Short mmCIF file of C-alpha atoms in Angstrom, two decimals:
data_model
loop_
_atom_site.label_atom_id
_atom_site.label_comp_id
_atom_site.label_asym_id
_atom_site.label_seq_id
_atom_site.Cartn_x
_atom_site.Cartn_y
_atom_site.Cartn_z
CA UNK A 1 54.51 -103.51 62.91
CA UNK A 2 54.23 -105.23 59.59
CA UNK A 3 52.52 -103.69 56.62
CA UNK A 4 50.10 -105.82 54.62
CA UNK A 5 50.71 -105.57 50.94
CA UNK A 6 47.73 -106.10 48.64
CA UNK A 7 48.19 -107.80 45.36
CA UNK A 8 47.20 -105.98 42.17
CA UNK A 9 44.55 -108.60 41.46
CA UNK A 10 42.82 -107.95 44.77
CA UNK A 11 42.79 -104.20 44.16
CA UNK A 12 41.17 -104.72 40.78
CA UNK A 13 38.44 -106.86 42.19
CA UNK A 14 37.66 -104.29 44.86
CA UNK A 15 37.43 -101.49 42.30
CA UNK A 16 35.08 -103.55 40.15
CA UNK A 17 32.82 -104.22 43.10
CA UNK A 18 32.61 -100.52 43.88
CA UNK A 19 31.67 -99.69 40.29
CA UNK A 20 28.93 -102.32 40.24
CA UNK A 21 27.49 -101.07 43.55
CA UNK A 22 27.43 -97.49 42.25
CA UNK A 23 25.63 -98.56 39.10
CA UNK A 24 23.00 -100.39 41.09
CA UNK A 25 22.39 -97.30 43.23
CA UNK A 26 21.96 -95.14 40.12
CA UNK A 27 19.52 -97.62 38.64
CA UNK A 28 17.47 -97.62 41.88
CA UNK A 29 17.29 -93.82 42.03
CA UNK A 30 16.42 -93.29 38.37
CA UNK A 31 12.70 -94.44 38.54
CA UNK A 32 12.04 -92.27 41.58
CA UNK A 33 13.46 -89.22 39.84
CA UNK A 34 11.39 -90.01 36.77
CA UNK A 35 8.25 -90.28 38.92
CA UNK A 36 8.99 -86.94 40.52
CA UNK A 37 9.35 -85.21 37.16
CA UNK A 38 6.37 -86.90 35.43
CA UNK A 39 3.46 -85.07 37.11
CA UNK A 40 4.73 -81.63 36.23
CA UNK A 41 5.52 -82.66 32.69
CA UNK A 42 2.20 -84.46 32.07
CA UNK A 43 -0.30 -82.70 34.46
CA UNK A 44 -4.00 -83.39 33.65
CA UNK A 45 -6.96 -80.93 33.74
CA UNK A 46 -8.81 -80.87 37.06
CA UNK A 47 -12.27 -80.51 35.45
CA UNK A 48 -14.03 -80.15 32.11
CA UNK A 49 -15.95 -76.88 32.12
CA UNK A 50 -18.15 -74.72 29.93
CA UNK A 51 -17.72 -70.98 29.79
CA UNK A 52 -20.03 -68.04 30.22
CA UNK A 53 -19.71 -64.27 30.17
CA UNK A 54 -21.44 -61.43 31.97
CA UNK A 55 -24.29 -60.06 29.89
CA UNK A 56 -26.01 -56.71 29.93
CA UNK A 57 -29.75 -56.89 30.63
CA UNK A 58 -32.62 -55.31 32.51
CA UNK A 59 -33.65 -56.20 36.05
CA UNK A 60 -36.64 -54.91 38.06
CA UNK A 61 -36.08 -52.51 40.93
CA UNK A 62 -37.85 -53.81 44.02
CA UNK A 63 -38.20 -52.51 47.55
CA UNK A 64 -38.85 -55.12 50.23
CA UNK A 65 -40.75 -54.30 53.42
CA UNK A 66 -42.64 -55.97 56.25
CA UNK A 67 -45.94 -55.07 57.83
CA UNK A 68 -49.28 -56.19 59.23
CA UNK A 69 -52.47 -57.22 57.46
CA UNK A 70 -55.57 -55.38 58.63
CA UNK A 71 -59.17 -54.75 57.65
CA UNK A 72 -59.70 -51.75 55.38
CA UNK A 73 -62.52 -50.58 57.68
CA UNK A 74 -64.41 -52.30 60.48
CA UNK A 75 -68.01 -51.51 61.34
CA UNK A 76 -69.35 -51.98 64.87
CA UNK A 77 -72.90 -53.34 64.90
CA UNK A 78 -74.72 -53.02 68.22
CA UNK A 79 -78.09 -52.80 69.95
CA UNK A 80 -79.96 -49.55 69.26
CA UNK A 81 -82.66 -50.02 71.90
CA UNK A 82 -82.15 -50.79 75.56
CA UNK A 83 -83.85 -53.43 77.67
CA UNK A 84 -84.45 -55.91 74.84
CA UNK A 85 -83.64 -59.61 75.03
CA UNK A 86 -81.66 -61.33 72.26
CA UNK A 87 -83.93 -63.94 70.75
CA UNK A 88 -81.95 -65.25 67.77
CA UNK A 89 -78.49 -64.88 66.21
CA UNK A 90 -78.40 -65.71 62.50
CA UNK A 91 -74.72 -65.32 61.50
CA UNK A 92 -71.39 -66.68 62.66
CA UNK A 93 -67.86 -65.33 62.57
CA UNK A 94 -66.51 -65.56 59.03
CA UNK A 95 -69.90 -65.39 57.30
CA UNK A 96 -70.25 -63.15 54.26
CA UNK A 97 -73.24 -60.84 54.52
CA UNK A 98 -74.92 -58.37 52.21
CA UNK A 99 -76.11 -54.87 52.96
CA UNK A 100 -79.48 -55.02 54.79
CA UNK A 101 -79.18 -58.72 55.65
CA UNK A 102 -80.80 -59.80 58.94
CA UNK A 103 -78.12 -60.62 61.52
CA UNK A 104 -80.07 -61.01 64.78
CA UNK A 105 -83.52 -60.61 66.34
CA UNK A 106 -84.61 -59.25 69.70
CA UNK A 107 -87.79 -60.45 71.40
CA UNK A 108 -90.44 -58.07 69.96
CA UNK A 109 -93.30 -58.64 72.45
CA UNK A 110 -92.48 -55.77 74.86
CA UNK A 111 -92.17 -53.30 72.01
CA UNK A 112 -95.31 -54.61 70.31
CA UNK A 113 -97.23 -53.92 73.52
CA UNK A 114 -95.90 -50.36 73.56
CA UNK A 115 -96.93 -49.96 69.92
CA UNK A 116 -100.48 -51.10 70.79
CA UNK A 117 -100.68 -48.54 73.62
CA UNK A 118 -99.43 -45.81 71.31
CA UNK A 119 -102.04 -46.69 68.70
CA UNK A 120 -104.79 -46.57 71.32
CA UNK A 121 -103.57 -43.21 72.58
CA UNK A 122 -103.57 -41.90 69.02
CA UNK A 123 -107.13 -43.10 68.47
CA UNK A 124 -108.26 -41.41 71.69
CA UNK A 125 -106.51 -38.18 70.80
CA UNK A 126 -108.06 -38.27 67.32
CA UNK A 127 -111.57 -38.70 68.77
CA UNK A 128 -111.05 -35.85 71.23
CA UNK A 129 -109.74 -33.70 68.43
CA UNK A 130 -112.83 -34.40 66.34
CA UNK A 131 -115.12 -33.41 69.23
CA UNK A 132 -113.12 -30.26 69.91
CA UNK A 133 -113.23 -29.33 66.23
CA UNK A 134 -117.05 -29.74 66.18
CA UNK A 135 -117.45 -27.51 69.28
CA UNK A 136 -115.17 -24.92 67.77
CA UNK A 137 -117.19 -24.91 64.53
CA UNK A 138 -120.46 -24.33 66.43
CA UNK A 139 -118.83 -21.55 68.42
CA UNK A 140 -117.70 -19.84 65.24
CA UNK A 141 -121.22 -20.16 63.80
CA UNK A 142 -122.83 -18.21 66.67
CA UNK A 143 -119.99 -15.77 67.11
CA UNK A 144 -121.38 -12.22 67.08
CA UNK A 145 -124.97 -13.27 67.81
CA UNK A 146 -124.60 -13.00 71.58
CA UNK A 147 -125.54 -16.67 72.14
CA UNK A 148 -122.11 -17.37 73.60
CA UNK A 149 -119.78 -15.04 75.33
CA UNK A 150 -116.47 -14.20 73.76
CA UNK A 151 -114.70 -16.01 76.59
CA UNK A 152 -116.62 -19.23 75.97
CA UNK A 153 -115.90 -19.05 72.26
CA UNK A 154 -112.17 -18.67 72.98
CA UNK A 155 -112.31 -21.75 75.23
CA UNK A 156 -113.76 -23.86 72.40
CA UNK A 157 -111.19 -22.60 69.93
CA UNK A 158 -108.35 -23.27 72.39
CA UNK A 159 -109.62 -26.82 73.04
CA UNK A 160 -109.57 -27.45 69.31
CA UNK A 161 -105.91 -26.41 69.04
CA UNK A 162 -105.02 -28.44 72.13
CA UNK A 163 -106.70 -31.55 70.75
CA UNK A 164 -104.81 -31.24 67.48
CA UNK A 165 -101.53 -30.93 69.38
CA UNK A 166 -102.35 -34.07 71.36
CA UNK A 167 -102.99 -35.94 68.10
CA UNK A 168 -99.55 -34.91 66.82
CA UNK A 169 -97.96 -35.98 70.10
CA UNK A 170 -99.72 -39.35 69.94
CA UNK A 171 -98.49 -39.83 66.38
CA UNK A 172 -94.94 -39.07 67.50
CA UNK A 173 -95.24 -41.59 70.31
CA UNK A 174 -96.47 -44.21 67.87
CA UNK A 175 -93.59 -43.48 65.49
CA UNK A 176 -91.14 -43.85 68.36
CA UNK A 177 -92.49 -47.24 69.30
CA UNK A 178 -92.54 -48.38 65.68
CA UNK A 179 -88.89 -47.33 65.42
CA UNK A 180 -88.08 -49.35 68.54
CA UNK A 181 -89.91 -52.27 66.96
CA UNK A 182 -87.64 -52.00 63.91
CA UNK A 183 -84.64 -52.10 66.27
CA UNK A 184 -85.63 -55.65 67.21
CA UNK A 185 -84.20 -56.64 63.80
CA UNK A 186 -80.43 -56.09 63.55
CA UNK A 187 -79.43 -55.51 59.90
CA UNK A 188 -76.01 -55.34 58.23
CA UNK A 189 -75.09 -51.71 57.46
CA UNK A 190 -72.84 -52.78 54.57
CA UNK A 191 -71.66 -55.86 52.70
CA UNK A 192 -68.68 -57.62 54.21
CA UNK A 193 -67.44 -60.38 56.48
CA UNK A 194 -68.35 -60.89 60.14
CA UNK A 195 -65.05 -60.69 62.05
CA UNK A 196 -66.38 -61.07 65.61
CA UNK A 197 -69.60 -61.84 67.50
CA UNK A 198 -69.97 -60.85 71.14
CA UNK A 199 -73.74 -61.25 71.62
CA UNK A 200 -75.34 -64.32 73.17
CA UNK A 201 -78.89 -65.58 72.96
CA UNK A 202 -80.98 -64.57 75.97
CA UNK A 203 -78.86 -61.57 76.97
CA UNK A 204 -80.64 -58.28 77.72
CA UNK A 205 -78.53 -55.55 76.15
CA UNK A 206 -78.36 -51.83 76.66
CA UNK A 207 -78.37 -49.32 73.86
CA UNK A 208 -74.99 -49.12 72.13
CA UNK A 209 -73.75 -52.56 73.25
CA UNK A 210 -71.64 -54.10 70.46
CA UNK A 211 -72.95 -57.36 69.04
CA UNK A 212 -70.89 -57.87 65.84
CA UNK A 213 -67.88 -56.46 64.03
CA UNK A 214 -67.93 -56.34 60.24
CA UNK A 215 -65.04 -56.01 57.76
CA UNK A 216 -66.61 -53.56 55.36
CA UNK A 217 -66.82 -54.85 51.79
CA UNK A 218 -64.47 -57.67 52.82
CA UNK A 219 -61.49 -55.52 51.91
CA UNK A 220 -58.08 -56.22 53.44
CA UNK A 221 -55.04 -53.97 53.35
CA UNK A 222 -51.35 -54.43 54.07
CA UNK A 223 -49.74 -51.75 56.22
CA UNK A 224 -46.06 -51.75 55.31
CA UNK A 225 -43.42 -50.09 57.47
CA UNK A 226 -40.81 -48.11 55.52
CA UNK A 227 -37.97 -45.89 56.64
CA UNK A 228 -38.01 -42.16 56.05
CA UNK A 229 -35.72 -42.46 53.03
CA UNK A 230 -37.75 -45.30 51.50
CA UNK A 231 -41.07 -43.47 51.75
CA UNK A 232 -40.01 -41.03 49.04
CA UNK A 233 -39.58 -43.92 46.56
CA UNK A 234 -43.19 -45.08 46.84
CA UNK A 235 -46.13 -43.34 45.19
CA UNK A 236 -49.89 -43.94 45.16
CA UNK A 237 -50.72 -46.68 42.66
CA UNK A 238 -47.38 -48.50 42.93
CA UNK A 239 -47.93 -52.25 42.37
CA UNK A 240 -47.01 -54.53 45.26
CA UNK A 241 -46.62 -58.30 45.61
CA UNK A 242 -47.59 -59.37 49.15
CA UNK A 243 -46.52 -62.75 50.54
CA UNK A 244 -48.30 -64.37 53.50
CA UNK A 245 -46.42 -66.40 56.14
CA UNK A 246 -47.56 -69.61 54.45
CA UNK A 247 -46.08 -68.57 51.10
CA UNK A 248 -49.31 -67.57 49.36
CA UNK A 249 -49.08 -64.40 47.28
CA UNK A 250 -51.49 -61.74 46.09
CA UNK A 251 -51.20 -58.50 44.18
CA UNK A 252 -51.97 -55.09 45.61
CA UNK A 253 -51.60 -51.37 44.96
CA UNK A 254 -50.56 -48.50 47.18
CA UNK A 255 -53.68 -46.64 48.32
CA UNK A 256 -52.05 -44.06 50.55
CA UNK A 257 -48.69 -43.08 52.01
CA UNK A 258 -48.95 -41.90 55.62
CA UNK A 259 -48.43 -38.15 55.97
CA UNK A 260 -46.44 -38.55 59.19
CA UNK A 261 -43.50 -40.62 60.47
CA UNK A 262 -43.25 -42.18 63.91
CA UNK A 263 -40.96 -40.06 66.07
CA UNK A 264 -39.56 -43.09 67.89
CA UNK A 265 -38.87 -45.55 65.08
CA UNK A 266 -38.55 -43.02 62.22
CA UNK A 267 -40.72 -45.36 60.14
CA UNK A 268 -43.85 -44.50 58.20
CA UNK A 269 -46.81 -46.59 57.05
CA UNK A 270 -47.81 -47.32 53.48
CA UNK A 271 -51.38 -48.58 53.01
CA UNK A 272 -51.73 -51.21 50.27
CA UNK A 273 -55.12 -52.44 49.05
CA UNK A 274 -55.05 -56.17 48.35
CA UNK A 275 -56.45 -57.12 44.95
CA UNK A 276 -59.58 -59.18 44.45
CA UNK A 277 -59.14 -62.76 43.19
CA UNK A 278 -59.69 -63.54 39.52
CA UNK A 279 -63.38 -63.51 38.66
CA UNK A 280 -64.22 -61.57 41.85
CA UNK A 281 -64.60 -57.99 42.87
CA UNK A 282 -63.23 -55.71 45.54
CA UNK A 283 -66.19 -56.63 47.72
CA UNK A 284 -65.03 -60.21 48.13
CA UNK A 285 -61.27 -59.72 48.03
CA UNK A 286 -60.81 -60.87 51.60
CA UNK A 287 -62.96 -63.92 50.97
CA UNK A 288 -60.80 -64.99 48.04
CA UNK A 289 -57.62 -64.88 50.08
CA UNK A 290 -59.14 -65.67 53.48
CA UNK A 291 -57.41 -69.05 53.63
CA UNK A 292 -53.98 -67.40 53.57
CA UNK A 293 -54.47 -63.72 54.40
CA UNK A 294 -56.15 -62.74 57.66
CA UNK A 295 -56.22 -59.47 59.61
CA UNK A 296 -53.45 -59.37 62.21
CA UNK A 297 -50.99 -61.47 60.19
CA UNK A 298 -47.42 -60.31 59.62
CA UNK A 299 -46.61 -60.33 55.90
CA UNK A 300 -43.76 -59.42 53.56
CA UNK A 301 -44.12 -57.45 50.35
CA UNK A 302 -42.16 -56.13 47.38
CA UNK A 303 -42.84 -52.75 45.80
CA UNK A 304 -42.22 -52.70 42.03
CA UNK A 305 -40.36 -49.43 41.42
CA UNK A 306 -39.49 -49.97 37.76
CA UNK A 307 -36.38 -51.47 36.13
CA UNK A 308 -32.78 -50.62 35.30
CA UNK A 309 -29.90 -52.00 33.23
CA UNK A 310 -27.60 -54.51 34.90
CA UNK A 311 -24.77 -56.95 34.18
CA UNK A 312 -25.83 -60.48 35.07
CA UNK A 313 -24.39 -63.97 35.38
CA UNK A 314 -26.05 -67.35 35.88
CA UNK A 315 -26.49 -68.26 39.51
CA UNK A 316 -24.39 -71.40 38.98
CA UNK A 317 -21.35 -69.31 38.01
CA UNK A 318 -21.16 -67.56 41.40
CA UNK A 319 -19.54 -69.26 44.39
CA UNK A 320 -20.41 -68.09 47.90
CA UNK A 321 -17.62 -68.87 50.35
CA UNK A 322 -17.05 -67.45 53.85
CA UNK A 323 -19.71 -64.83 53.29
CA UNK A 324 -18.22 -63.50 50.04
CA UNK A 325 -19.04 -64.13 46.39
CA UNK A 326 -16.48 -65.35 43.85
CA UNK A 327 -16.28 -66.31 40.18
CA UNK A 328 -13.73 -68.54 38.47
CA UNK A 329 -11.99 -66.82 35.55
CA UNK A 330 -10.33 -68.99 32.90
CA UNK A 331 -7.10 -67.54 31.53
CA UNK A 332 -5.52 -68.00 28.11
CA UNK A 333 -3.57 -70.96 29.50
CA UNK A 334 -6.83 -72.57 30.76
CA UNK A 335 -5.82 -72.01 34.37
CA UNK A 336 -8.25 -70.84 37.01
CA UNK A 337 -7.98 -67.51 38.80
CA UNK A 338 -10.47 -66.83 41.57
CA UNK A 339 -12.03 -63.35 41.57
CA UNK A 340 -14.06 -61.72 44.30
CA UNK A 341 -17.24 -60.01 43.04
CA UNK A 342 -20.02 -57.87 44.46
CA UNK A 343 -23.54 -59.14 43.78
CA UNK A 344 -26.83 -57.29 43.73
CA UNK A 345 -30.35 -58.19 42.68
CA UNK A 346 -31.52 -61.67 41.76
CA UNK A 347 -34.13 -62.64 39.18
CA UNK A 348 -34.74 -66.35 38.72
CA UNK A 349 -31.40 -67.95 37.80
CA UNK A 350 -29.69 -64.62 37.06
CA UNK A 351 -27.56 -62.64 39.53
CA UNK A 352 -26.58 -59.01 39.13
CA UNK A 353 -22.82 -58.37 39.26
CA UNK A 354 -21.99 -54.91 40.56
CA UNK A 355 -18.19 -55.13 40.51
CA UNK A 356 -15.29 -57.53 39.93
CA UNK A 357 -16.05 -58.81 36.41
CA UNK A 358 -15.47 -57.39 32.93
CA UNK A 359 -17.68 -58.19 29.96
CA UNK A 360 -14.84 -59.96 28.12
CA UNK A 361 -13.87 -62.26 31.02
CA UNK A 362 -14.17 -65.99 30.37
CA UNK A 363 -15.88 -67.48 33.39
CA UNK A 364 -16.74 -71.01 34.46
CA UNK A 365 -20.48 -71.53 34.03
CA UNK A 366 -21.03 -74.30 36.61
CA UNK A 367 -19.21 -76.57 39.02
CA UNK A 368 -17.25 -73.66 40.53
CA UNK A 369 -17.26 -75.24 43.99
CA UNK A 370 -14.90 -77.98 42.73
CA UNK A 371 -12.21 -75.54 41.54
CA UNK A 372 -9.45 -73.63 43.29
CA UNK A 373 -6.87 -71.03 42.34
CA UNK A 374 -4.41 -72.30 39.71
CA UNK A 375 -6.34 -75.40 38.62
CA UNK A 376 -5.95 -76.44 34.99
CA UNK A 377 -9.27 -77.07 33.22
CA UNK A 378 -10.40 -78.32 29.86
CA UNK A 379 -12.83 -76.01 28.10
CA UNK A 380 -15.65 -77.37 25.94
CA UNK A 381 -18.23 -75.57 23.87
CA UNK A 382 -21.64 -75.91 25.55
CA UNK A 383 -23.56 -75.41 22.31
CA UNK A 384 -21.53 -78.08 20.53
CA UNK A 385 -22.09 -80.54 23.36
CA UNK A 386 -25.81 -79.85 23.30
CA UNK A 387 -26.06 -80.30 19.53
CA UNK A 388 -24.14 -83.56 19.76
CA UNK A 389 -26.54 -84.88 22.38
CA UNK A 390 -29.50 -83.93 20.20
CA UNK A 391 -28.01 -85.64 17.14
CA UNK A 392 -27.41 -88.90 19.01
CA UNK A 393 -30.38 -91.25 18.35
CA UNK A 394 -32.31 -92.31 21.40
CA UNK A 395 -31.98 -95.94 22.47
CA UNK A 396 -35.29 -97.77 22.43
CA UNK A 397 -35.84 -100.82 24.55
CA UNK A 398 -36.77 -103.98 22.61
CA UNK A 399 -40.09 -104.34 24.39
CA UNK A 400 -40.99 -100.72 23.64
CA UNK A 401 -40.06 -101.10 19.97
CA UNK A 402 -42.22 -104.21 19.69
CA UNK A 403 -45.20 -102.44 21.21
CA UNK A 404 -44.85 -99.64 18.68
#
């Protein structure tokens, strides 16, 4: 086998080609390496943020409960005489009535006939009594003369007493019929609102049959259900804000706390009088809120139990994620660290922070949902930004400037 001998010139050319190829490879790799290093060396802030800090303040202490709306008291208005026919009904459900107002009439003719008979009986008894009194006077005049026997004189005197008793009985009968005649007019026993009407025109009712139901004085109350432990926090006179299902609200005050607790549910009732509307009185409280508050409704209320100190943050600084609350803390290097916090009461745009934040912590004021752990941010002064915007003159459109 023969060995091929390469000339020195050929070897030189091959070495030069290898060097050139290596240089080209290095030149191709250099931009990629530079691109890989650039982001870490020149990383940009993820977001421009303003800062806030937890502040000490005062928040109200409120106790929320649910319950039913009901009438303060309901009066049952019914027929007081039996066998009378309803002639006229003068009020409808929802009407406001005053004490003594006429609500219905019964046909008075049968009772008027009874009154006429009673008057006639009284007149007859009065005439008989006058005759008996005259006979008794004559008997007394001749008593002791022997003109009349003692037995006959006693008869005349007894007839006089009997006639007087019959006059009193006739008067009582007349009074009874006059009272029945007054029962033909059904009057409101108190001011209030008619909540139901069961009578119909033409019906013959028995004594005691209910015709109307009346919400006395138009007063409504909210009956809140509280647990055994919550009842001790509420006292008579505590102010309450009651909210109807439609969103309407009215003020109220605790009238009474139930003295017992239900053995099954372990809940007790708190009775809250609803306030009258502005310019009204307690007598028309239900009328003022009738459009939104009606007996039988289920309503929600808040008992105002005072206030206490609290550490608060703006609502925009708190992020709720997966059922937990977080804030974004900005470190000295302007990098974000996510912190889990425990929230409490809310008042407007402020949220109470119970744990997880210190007073000196620098926190992102808004836009927290766009940030994650380790993000780099640029911090700006909110007050400076606001003053700059105020100092910038407003641009006026040419047409507007001409009109001015």
